[in-house]
Amino acid sequence: MADASTATLPADPAALAQFDPVDIAQVTRPPLVTSGRNMAWITNRVCGIVENKTPLWWWIGFFITAPIAAMTFVLLGYLIFTGIGVWGENVPVAWAWDITNFVFWIGIGHAGTLISAILFLTRQRWRTSINRAAEAMTLFAVICAGLYPALHIGRQWMAWMLAPVPNQYAIWPNFKSPLLWDVFAVSTYFTVSVLFWFTGLIPDLATLRDRARGKYSKYVYGVLALGWRGSNRNWRHYEMAYLLLAALSTPLVLSVHTIVSFDFATSVVPGWHTTIFPPYFVAGAIFGGFAMVLTLMLPARYLFGLHDMITAKHVDVMAKIILLTGSIVGYAYIMELFVAWYSGNPYEWSAFLRNRIAMPLFSDHPAPYWWAYYCMMSCNVLSPQIFWFKWARRNVYVVFVICMFVNAGMWFERFVIIVTSIHRDFIPSSWGMFHPTWVDVCTFIGTHGLFLCLFLLFVRFLPMIAIAEVKGVLDSADPHAHDEHGHDRGHSRKFGYAAGPQREEPLPLVGSGVRRAYLKEVTEHNVADHVSDPAKHQAPGDPNKDEDTGKPGGHAKG
Amino acid sequence: MKRVFQHPPEQPTPTGRKYWRSLGELRDTPEFREFLGREFPAGAAEMEGDGLSRRNFMQLMGASLALAGFGLSGCRRPESYLVPFAKSVEWLIPGKPLFYATAMPRRRGAMPLIAECNDGRPTKLEGNPLHPASNGATDPIAQCSLLDLYDPDRARRFLDGGSGKLEESDGAKFAEWLKTLRESLGANGGVDTAILMEQTHSPTLARIRAELAQAFPALQWVIYDPLRPFNEAEAMQAAFGDGVMLKPRFDKADVILALDSDFLNVEEGGLTASRDFSNRRRVAKAGDAMSRLYVVENRFTLTGGMADHRLRCAAGQIAAVAVALARKLGAAGDILGAIPGVDELAGRVSGQEKWIAEAANDLTRARGKGLVVVGPRQPGIVHLLAWAINSTLGNLGNTLVGLTLPERTPESKSISLLAEAINANKVKNLFILGGNPAYNALAHLNWPALQKKVANVVRLGYYEDETTAAGVRWQVPMAHYLESWGDARGEDGTYMAIQPMILPLFGGWSELDLLAGLLGHEKNDKPDLVRDTFKTLAKPAGDFGSETFEGAWNEFLRNGFLADSGYAERAITLGGGAGAYVTKGAPIQLHPAPTPDALEVVLAGDYKVDDGRYLNNGWLQEMPDPVTRLSWDNAALISPAMGKRYGLDVGDIVDLTAENGTRVRAAVWLAPGHADNSVTLSLGYGRKIVGRVGGESGFNAYPLRTAEPNQLDQTYIVSRVKLAKAAGAGRYLFATMQEHQSMEGRNIVRELPKEIYEKNTGFDEHGRSFVAKMGMDEHIPANIGIYQPARLDGMHQWGMAIDLNTCTGCNACVAACQSENNIPIVGKAQVVKGRIMHWMRIDRYYSTLNEQDEDPQALHQPMLCQHCENAPCETVCPVNATVHSEEGLNLQAYNRCIGTRYCSNNCPYKVRRFNFFNYNERSIQPQESGPFKGETSKLYLGPLGPKGMPEIEKLQKNPNVTVRMRGVMEKCTFCIQRIEEAKIGALRTARDSDNKKVPRDSFKTACQQVCPTEAIVFGDLTDPESKVSKVKEQDRDYKVLEYLNVRPRVSYQARLRNPNPAMPGAEHVGKSIIDNPPEVQSGGHNLHQGYFPGAHGENTGSPARGAINK
């Protein structure tokens, strides 16, 4: 868009003057970091989250989520010691909440690496302020997901048989089994995601190390920073590594859920046996993943006052992705129905008509799980359509509510696919119902506790925003920022920022007492005039007053 | 213990110099010898004072260290002991079972059996293939009776109530007491003594009884068995005289009319009926004749399921049908005349005249080859009418033959007369041999109170049950029939031996032991009494000729029966008929027509627990009822239309109040095809004092029985009962194997009328038959797989064929499979969850014309692992735990299985079973405390719950089949242990030759072996002459879900119905697939019943069509 707009503009700067700068600002991109925040502010704000006194809400959150997380493990222990029977599965429905939750969490784990890798490769610079947290979320989601396939099996202590271990019986895993592909796909994805995430963390860990005041924190961050010195060589290697890992992760983003979908697509079960599953699952995963990113980031942004880095533009863009992927998913749902009908195969059609669509309103014999199907449809297909409207994308409350719908809807999607397909398949005599037990429910709730608890630990001990990368998208990081011909990067300065920043969310907002106290602390800890008075923003073009000047980690590249 | 090194004796050196170390050595002094043996020189510190040596010290320390925890003493593997047969037992080859012939005493005659014994413990029962009545087949009850032997809850001890309360005693003391009693009896001839027993067919027992009667002439003999076919016997005696038994010949009958007769239930008809009937239904090729079956009944039975035409009719109104039929055929004029209100009675069939007329016409056409049979629930007058009809149609002597009973059982008293005697204080000693009168005696007698009035009650019981609790002087543990010597006559009169397979596990006595004890015989484990009987029966003259007695006796034991000892056929004519019957003293009473306010309740014997005696048998309890598919419970069966009228759904609890105010509470089950205004409640459930298996199951129907079997009314059919929904009683949770009753228009069980089959025989140019192309399999596109199919290059290729035309759905195969393959039971709560473990199941579907149709037809289909050549379960297993053998078996390696359950999801037939818990090692009983008390089983307690299978249950396990642990998937193996044994046998006989093939059809799978109708055929497909290859060549052969290209090795032969075109509704018979294109048929929806009633479709229905209910 920038290229297109500049192409239509006359080359002569004088000619530019005839445009009203404000109008031009409206057709160009808004800045990725608003309020004219400089590098120092970014460092302080992000590191402050780690360095300042733990806010009360964090403790509250931690003491709620940690026991819930612990409950997961207690229940999984109960499962291992007693048998799969403590869950509600039976013979027609041999997979239920376990695999539903697995696919649900794996799906959530998609957004992080997508944001980090694919958006990195496609030079989507807005990714910088959300990628770190999204990646962390990915890892935690994959951890939650990984619990299920590892522990849903009947003899958990024999799970090692899934590994291709050479043994004296010359028995190998069955390489035809999609479940085995899952093992490889998920473990690879997790490994690469961890590496990618950690690699990206290194410069920021160095920043934390350099700022650390405690003996132990200095030591720990020092070890984790792997001796980062911020030298040119460091940066060169770092960027190459990051690029390579991004390239490596990109196919994995697509492959993981494709392979998860093979669990179903390669089977003979009507409702599972569908070629549309791989793209449909990937789209669904991105859809659900972005919703979960927003679910986490919106409160974090509010609580830590990160509005200048996670701007309305970010929310807006992510809402658009949700709209897009939600519509793809909706298309897939409809196409699945069409194919089931068009195939002329009564078993297929029955799996959709009798097991899902038939609702009490228009059928004498409603599908037992019709409500799950309609939950899925309304949450996933209908609710994101509100994002066609800009006001909806710009209203964080609307966005948050829709994201919650999507989260629920995506869980129902997996439930619908798994349970409603197998509960009534070929032979009517074997039809059955699935009813979750308290262990099913509490284990699932427990994984949420685990997920949130890990996320809380993450925001408390690691920089939740990629400091170095965000600095990279600042104007001041752009050598051509002052260049009038630097159309691409300079426009925001020239036409947008210089004309006066558009601040969608004034800071500080009137917030809760907790938050206000927190902001006050941040202010006191750092230089007062950065935050306390928005009017005192640095004028454009001022040299960056970075407290960390001279410290290697504090500098943005370039 | 200190080890002293023993020096080898020094060889004397013959030559040369002798070297020595000391003078002591040279002289070989004792001191030197000791010195050599010692580890340390004398005086060195050795802790010898208290027996401690250095070595001892080290041993002790090492052991203490290991015990102290470093050795993780808590984590060691469980110890087990394998004890070898130190002394070889004669005939026993380790690892090889021994087979002995025996017989199971049953109500209508013993069933010939072969017991497989492994290491001296019976592990499996088979039918006796030498015996023509069995031909290797049995029924579910016989199969499961094995489990009773190993029931941990069976009576294990002698209880002596002499001191006022029951104290443990022993057999010797009881024998002593019995001796004293006998001496005292001698004085008064036993006038104050009564013996209450069940129906037996044992000639030895009869002989002992005769001897006892001689010794104690005043002894009172009472026979009571709640399901004894008393009406029939009484009427038979009246009509044909003494010593005659009637035997229907289903093998000769072209047209059969069954009036409330479930002759395909082995308990009612015997194995012969099933076999003979199915032989006349078997169609090997087009043009083969088939018999035609008309059934009139109030609820669906196995027989009703096989019917070509079925008329729903309240059980009490069967008499009306019989009268109308007799009138139509002009038969039984004298009997009709004796029936009061016969015109009104005949009028009750209004609306069904055509049905009856056409059935009559068909019977007339089949003169001499027709057969009308009546069930034991019907009053004697209906039996008489049927015999009269058969007589008129010339069927007597052809399809209904008379048999001569050689020995006539002496007259016995009824239980009511015994009750009178007890009330008159005329009974001081009462022997209760078997049975459970405190539970199942007629309700108005109030048996428990009666029993307390008798001074000495000697109870020989298999369980310490209600009768024991009602107060006894002696409780004697009863021996199982596999533990005791005995004999019995079979249904056809064949004299059979009952051989013990094992000594009584708990020192139990048999009936014979006890009666012989009363006669003064010492109790022993020898067959002397039976030998004496055999001697007189085999050669009454006592001359065994060249064949010595021992030889004859051994042959008798080896074969299990005495050849040609069956009842002889005799000519019969219908004698006095009604007149004779009425003069027997029973007034002809007939049941009033049921109305919505005055229903009839039919008390039927249960398919599983019989009269309640098998209530603690886990296999039988868990086996689904073949018709309702309910396990663990009985239910008040009502028609869906009736449910709608009363606003009742499945699980609603109702009160059934009889005219005399007796109230029985039961939960409702909507049974399609049930007559309106009629309720069926099977007997045998709702017992209070049962073992751990049977407790809390079902509803007791006995309180409604208030009359003797020989009184016409209120025996099996209780009239004028009011039904009301019990307020506030909530819903009862049923456990059903099958939630969905309709086939949904799918072509799973294929049936077609014979006429259509005859027009569409043979194969098309693609080698596909009409049956194979039914439904959506008409066109199957070519299917290309990307995987290499399994290598199928074995010498044998195993396959199975199941003929749906002869399968009655009796469940015998299910029971046999459970017994053969160590399949655990899981308990009601787990069945509710859908976790039953049966490897084989019998699916039962109903087909109807539309949702309003109240007259469904039933279809049965045995379903087991189909051993697909292209098995979907195999590709998805991540660990290669389920793989294909080169002989075409779909194998399951339990050791390799990690339990992902993916195979089960991908199995189109849903025949894989998962061990959700350690069903073998953990208790399935409900929890006794805690938050889930009574609701969930102890399985959920995990490691905190009780562990371990009772020792006695372990004895039953088949040593050739793994007992599976939790977390693994299991399924039918085609009885791989039998296949391997056959292959080993073939290898052994082949020796060096190349002919290692298993001889054709030389062995059978468990399900095949047990099948009374030979519907299941298993064998080698590479042999074109094998039975299974022949069957699979038929044009009725089809594969379920063929379009999936899984290529199952099990195929089915389509069901044929043989409707009479003149009958009303004949145009729809057998057309459930033909008339219903996929997804159009919706008939079964209203038959949908769930685990959680009310969650699913409601039951709709118009006023009944084709039913007599007014």
PDB file of C-alpha atoms in Angstrom, chain B residues 425-522:
ATOM      1  CA  ASN B 425     -47.690 -78.831  62.493  1.00  0.00           C
ATOM      2  CA  LYS B 426     -47.366 -82.129  60.708  1.00  0.00           C
ATOM      3  CA  VAL B 427     -43.843 -81.494  59.499  1.00  0.00           C
ATOM      4  CA  LYS B 428     -40.948 -81.612  61.897  1.00  0.00           C
ATOM      5  CA  ASN B 429     -38.179 -82.411  59.479  1.00  0.00           C
ATOM      6  CA  LEU B 430     -37.986 -80.707  56.138  1.00  0.00           C
ATOM      7  CA  PHE B 431     -35.296 -81.367  53.599  1.00  0.00           C
ATOM      8  CA  ILE B 432     -35.009 -78.618  51.039  1.00  0.00           C
ATOM      9  CA  LEU B 433     -32.849 -80.009  48.279  1.00  0.00           C
ATOM     10  CA  GLY B 434     -31.847 -77.249  45.914  1.00  0.00           C
ATOM     11  CA  GLY B 435     -34.273 -74.540  44.966  1.00  0.00           C
ATOM     12  CA  ASN B 436     -34.871 -71.395  46.878  1.00  0.00           C
ATOM     13  CA  PRO B 437     -38.444 -71.478  48.159  1.00  0.00           C
ATOM     14  CA  ALA B 438     -38.022 -68.492  50.448  1.00  0.00           C
ATOM     15  CA  TYR B 439     -37.536 -66.470  47.303  1.00  0.00           C
ATOM     16  CA  ASN B 440     -39.591 -68.189  44.677  1.00  0.00           C
ATOM     17  CA  ALA B 441     -42.371 -70.070  46.438  1.00  0.00           C
ATOM     18  CA  LEU B 442     -45.889 -68.863  45.812  1.00  0.00           C
ATOM     19  CA  ALA B 443     -46.251 -65.511  47.446  1.00  0.00           C
ATOM     20  CA  HIS B 444     -49.387 -66.181  49.459  1.00  0.00           C
ATOM     21  CA  LEU B 445     -47.749 -69.089  51.256  1.00  0.00           C
ATOM     22  CA  ASN B 446     -45.380 -66.679  52.975  1.00  0.00           C
ATOM     23  CA  TRP B 447     -42.690 -69.294  52.896  1.00  0.00           C
ATOM     24  CA  PRO B 448     -40.132 -67.728  55.236  1.00  0.00           C
ATOM     25  CA  ALA B 449     -42.692 -67.778  58.036  1.00  0.00           C
ATOM     26  CA  LEU B 450     -43.617 -71.360  57.200  1.00  0.00           C
ATOM     27  CA  GLN B 451     -40.053 -72.447  57.275  1.00  0.00           C
ATOM     28  CA  LYS B 452     -39.657 -71.095  60.797  1.00  0.00           C
ATOM     29  CA  LYS B 453     -42.441 -73.396  61.969  1.00  0.00           C
ATOM     30  CA  VAL B 454     -40.473 -76.483  61.064  1.00  0.00           C
ATOM     31  CA  ALA B 455     -38.129 -77.729  63.743  1.00  0.00           C
ATOM     32  CA  ASN B 456     -35.456 -79.226  61.548  1.00  0.00           C
ATOM     33  CA  VAL B 457     -34.944 -77.703  58.160  1.00  0.00           C
ATOM     34  CA  VAL B 458     -32.076 -79.266  56.291  1.00  0.00           C
ATOM     35  CA  ARG B 459     -31.142 -77.085  53.425  1.00  0.00           C
ATOM     36  CA  LEU B 460     -28.944 -78.361  50.652  1.00  0.00           C
ATOM     37  CA  GLY B 461     -28.174 -75.172  48.814  1.00  0.00           C
ATOM     38  CA  TYR B 462     -25.647 -73.938  46.363  1.00  0.00           C
ATOM     39  CA  TYR B 463     -25.738 -70.550  48.033  1.00  0.00           C
ATOM     40  CA  GLU B 464     -26.417 -69.296  51.485  1.00  0.00           C
ATOM     41  CA  ASP B 465     -29.427 -67.403  50.285  1.00  0.00           C
ATOM     42  CA  GLU B 466     -32.911 -66.318  51.270  1.00  0.00           C
ATOM     43  CA  THR B 467     -33.896 -69.826  52.253  1.00  0.00           C
ATOM     44  CA  THR B 468     -30.876 -70.135  54.492  1.00  0.00           C
ATOM     45  CA  ALA B 469     -31.670 -66.805  56.040  1.00  0.00           C
ATOM     46  CA  ALA B 470     -35.243 -67.887  56.672  1.00  0.00           C
ATOM     47  CA  GLY B 471     -33.914 -70.181  59.378  1.00  0.00           C
ATOM     48  CA  VAL B 472     -32.480 -73.657  59.018  1.00  0.00           C
ATOM     49  CA  ARG B 473     -31.189 -76.376  61.272  1.00  0.00           C
ATOM     50  CA  TRP B 474     -28.535 -77.346  58.758  1.00  0.00           C
ATOM     51  CA  GLN B 475     -27.199 -75.540  55.760  1.00  0.00           C
ATOM     52  CA  VAL B 476     -25.339 -78.051  53.624  1.00  0.00           C
ATOM     53  CA  PRO B 477     -23.228 -76.794  50.746  1.00  0.00           C
ATOM     54  CA  MET B 478     -24.387 -78.305  47.528  1.00  0.00           C
ATOM     55  CA  ALA B 479     -21.969 -79.808  45.076  1.00  0.00           C
ATOM     56  CA  HIS B 480     -21.922 -78.551  41.521  1.00  0.00           C
ATOM     57  CA  TYR B 481     -22.842 -81.063  38.870  1.00  0.00           C
ATOM     58  CA  LEU B 482     -19.233 -80.956  37.744  1.00  0.00           C
ATOM     59  CA  GLU B 483     -18.207 -82.041  41.237  1.00  0.00           C
ATOM     60  CA  SER B 484     -20.471 -84.976  41.833  1.00  0.00           C
ATOM     61  CA  TRP B 485     -21.532 -88.323  40.471  1.00  0.00           C
ATOM     62  CA  GLY B 486     -24.962 -88.601  39.092  1.00  0.00           C
ATOM     63  CA  ASP B 487     -27.043 -89.563  36.136  1.00  0.00           C
ATOM     64  CA  ALA B 488     -29.970 -88.163  34.260  1.00  0.00           C
ATOM     65  CA  ARG B 489     -32.208 -88.706  31.330  1.00  0.00           C
ATOM     66  CA  GLY B 490     -32.009 -86.283  28.491  1.00  0.00           C
ATOM     67  CA  GLU B 491     -34.929 -84.644  26.873  1.00  0.00           C
ATOM     68  CA  ASP B 492     -35.249 -87.545  24.477  1.00  0.00           C
ATOM     69  CA  GLY B 493     -34.810 -89.989  27.319  1.00  0.00           C
ATOM     70  CA  THR B 494     -31.203 -90.901  26.666  1.00  0.00           C
ATOM     71  CA  TYR B 495     -29.570 -92.107  29.824  1.00  0.00           C
ATOM     72  CA  MET B 496     -26.542 -90.000  30.602  1.00  0.00           C
ATOM     73  CA  ALA B 497     -23.745 -90.062  33.101  1.00  0.00           C
ATOM     74  CA  ILE B 498     -22.885 -87.093  35.244  1.00  0.00           C
ATOM     75  CA  GLN B 499     -19.198 -87.447  35.985  1.00  0.00           C
ATOM     76  CA  PRO B 500     -17.344 -85.249  38.398  1.00  0.00           C
ATOM     77  CA  MET B 501     -14.460 -83.335  36.883  1.00  0.00           C
ATOM     78  CA  ILE B 502     -13.021 -82.274  40.169  1.00  0.00           C
ATOM     79  CA  LEU B 503     -13.525 -83.148  43.804  1.00  0.00           C
ATOM     80  CA  PRO B 504     -16.033 -80.901  45.542  1.00  0.00           C
ATOM     81  CA  LEU B 505     -14.154 -77.650  46.020  1.00  0.00           C
ATOM     82  CA  PHE B 506     -15.822 -76.974  49.336  1.00  0.00           C
ATOM     83  CA  GLY B 507     -16.838 -80.458  50.396  1.00  0.00           C
ATOM     84  CA  GLY B 508     -20.326 -80.077  49.044  1.00  0.00           C
ATOM     85  CA  TRP B 509     -22.917 -82.829  48.918  1.00  0.00           C
ATOM     86  CA  SER B 510     -25.145 -83.658  46.009  1.00  0.00           C
ATOM     87  CA  GLU B 511     -28.864 -84.387  46.292  1.00  0.00           C
ATOM     88  CA  LEU B 512     -27.989 -87.989  45.744  1.00  0.00           C
ATOM     89  CA  ASP B 513     -25.455 -87.933  48.566  1.00  0.00           C
ATOM     90  CA  LEU B 514     -27.971 -86.527  50.961  1.00  0.00           C
ATOM     91  CA  LEU B 515     -30.843 -88.835  50.083  1.00  0.00           C
ATOM     92  CA  ALA B 516     -28.499 -91.790  50.099  1.00  0.00           C
ATOM     93  CA  GLY B 517     -27.303 -90.618  53.471  1.00  0.00           C
ATOM     94  CA  LEU B 518     -30.881 -90.643  54.676  1.00  0.00           C
ATOM     95  CA  LEU B 519     -31.060 -94.162  53.414  1.00  0.00           C
ATOM     96  CA  GLY B 520     -27.989 -95.061  55.401  1.00  0.00           C
ATOM     97  CA  HIS B 521     -25.301 -94.950  52.760  1.00  0.00           C
ATOM     98  CA  GLU B 522     -21.952 -93.525  53.709  1.00  0.00           C
TER      99      GLU B 522
END
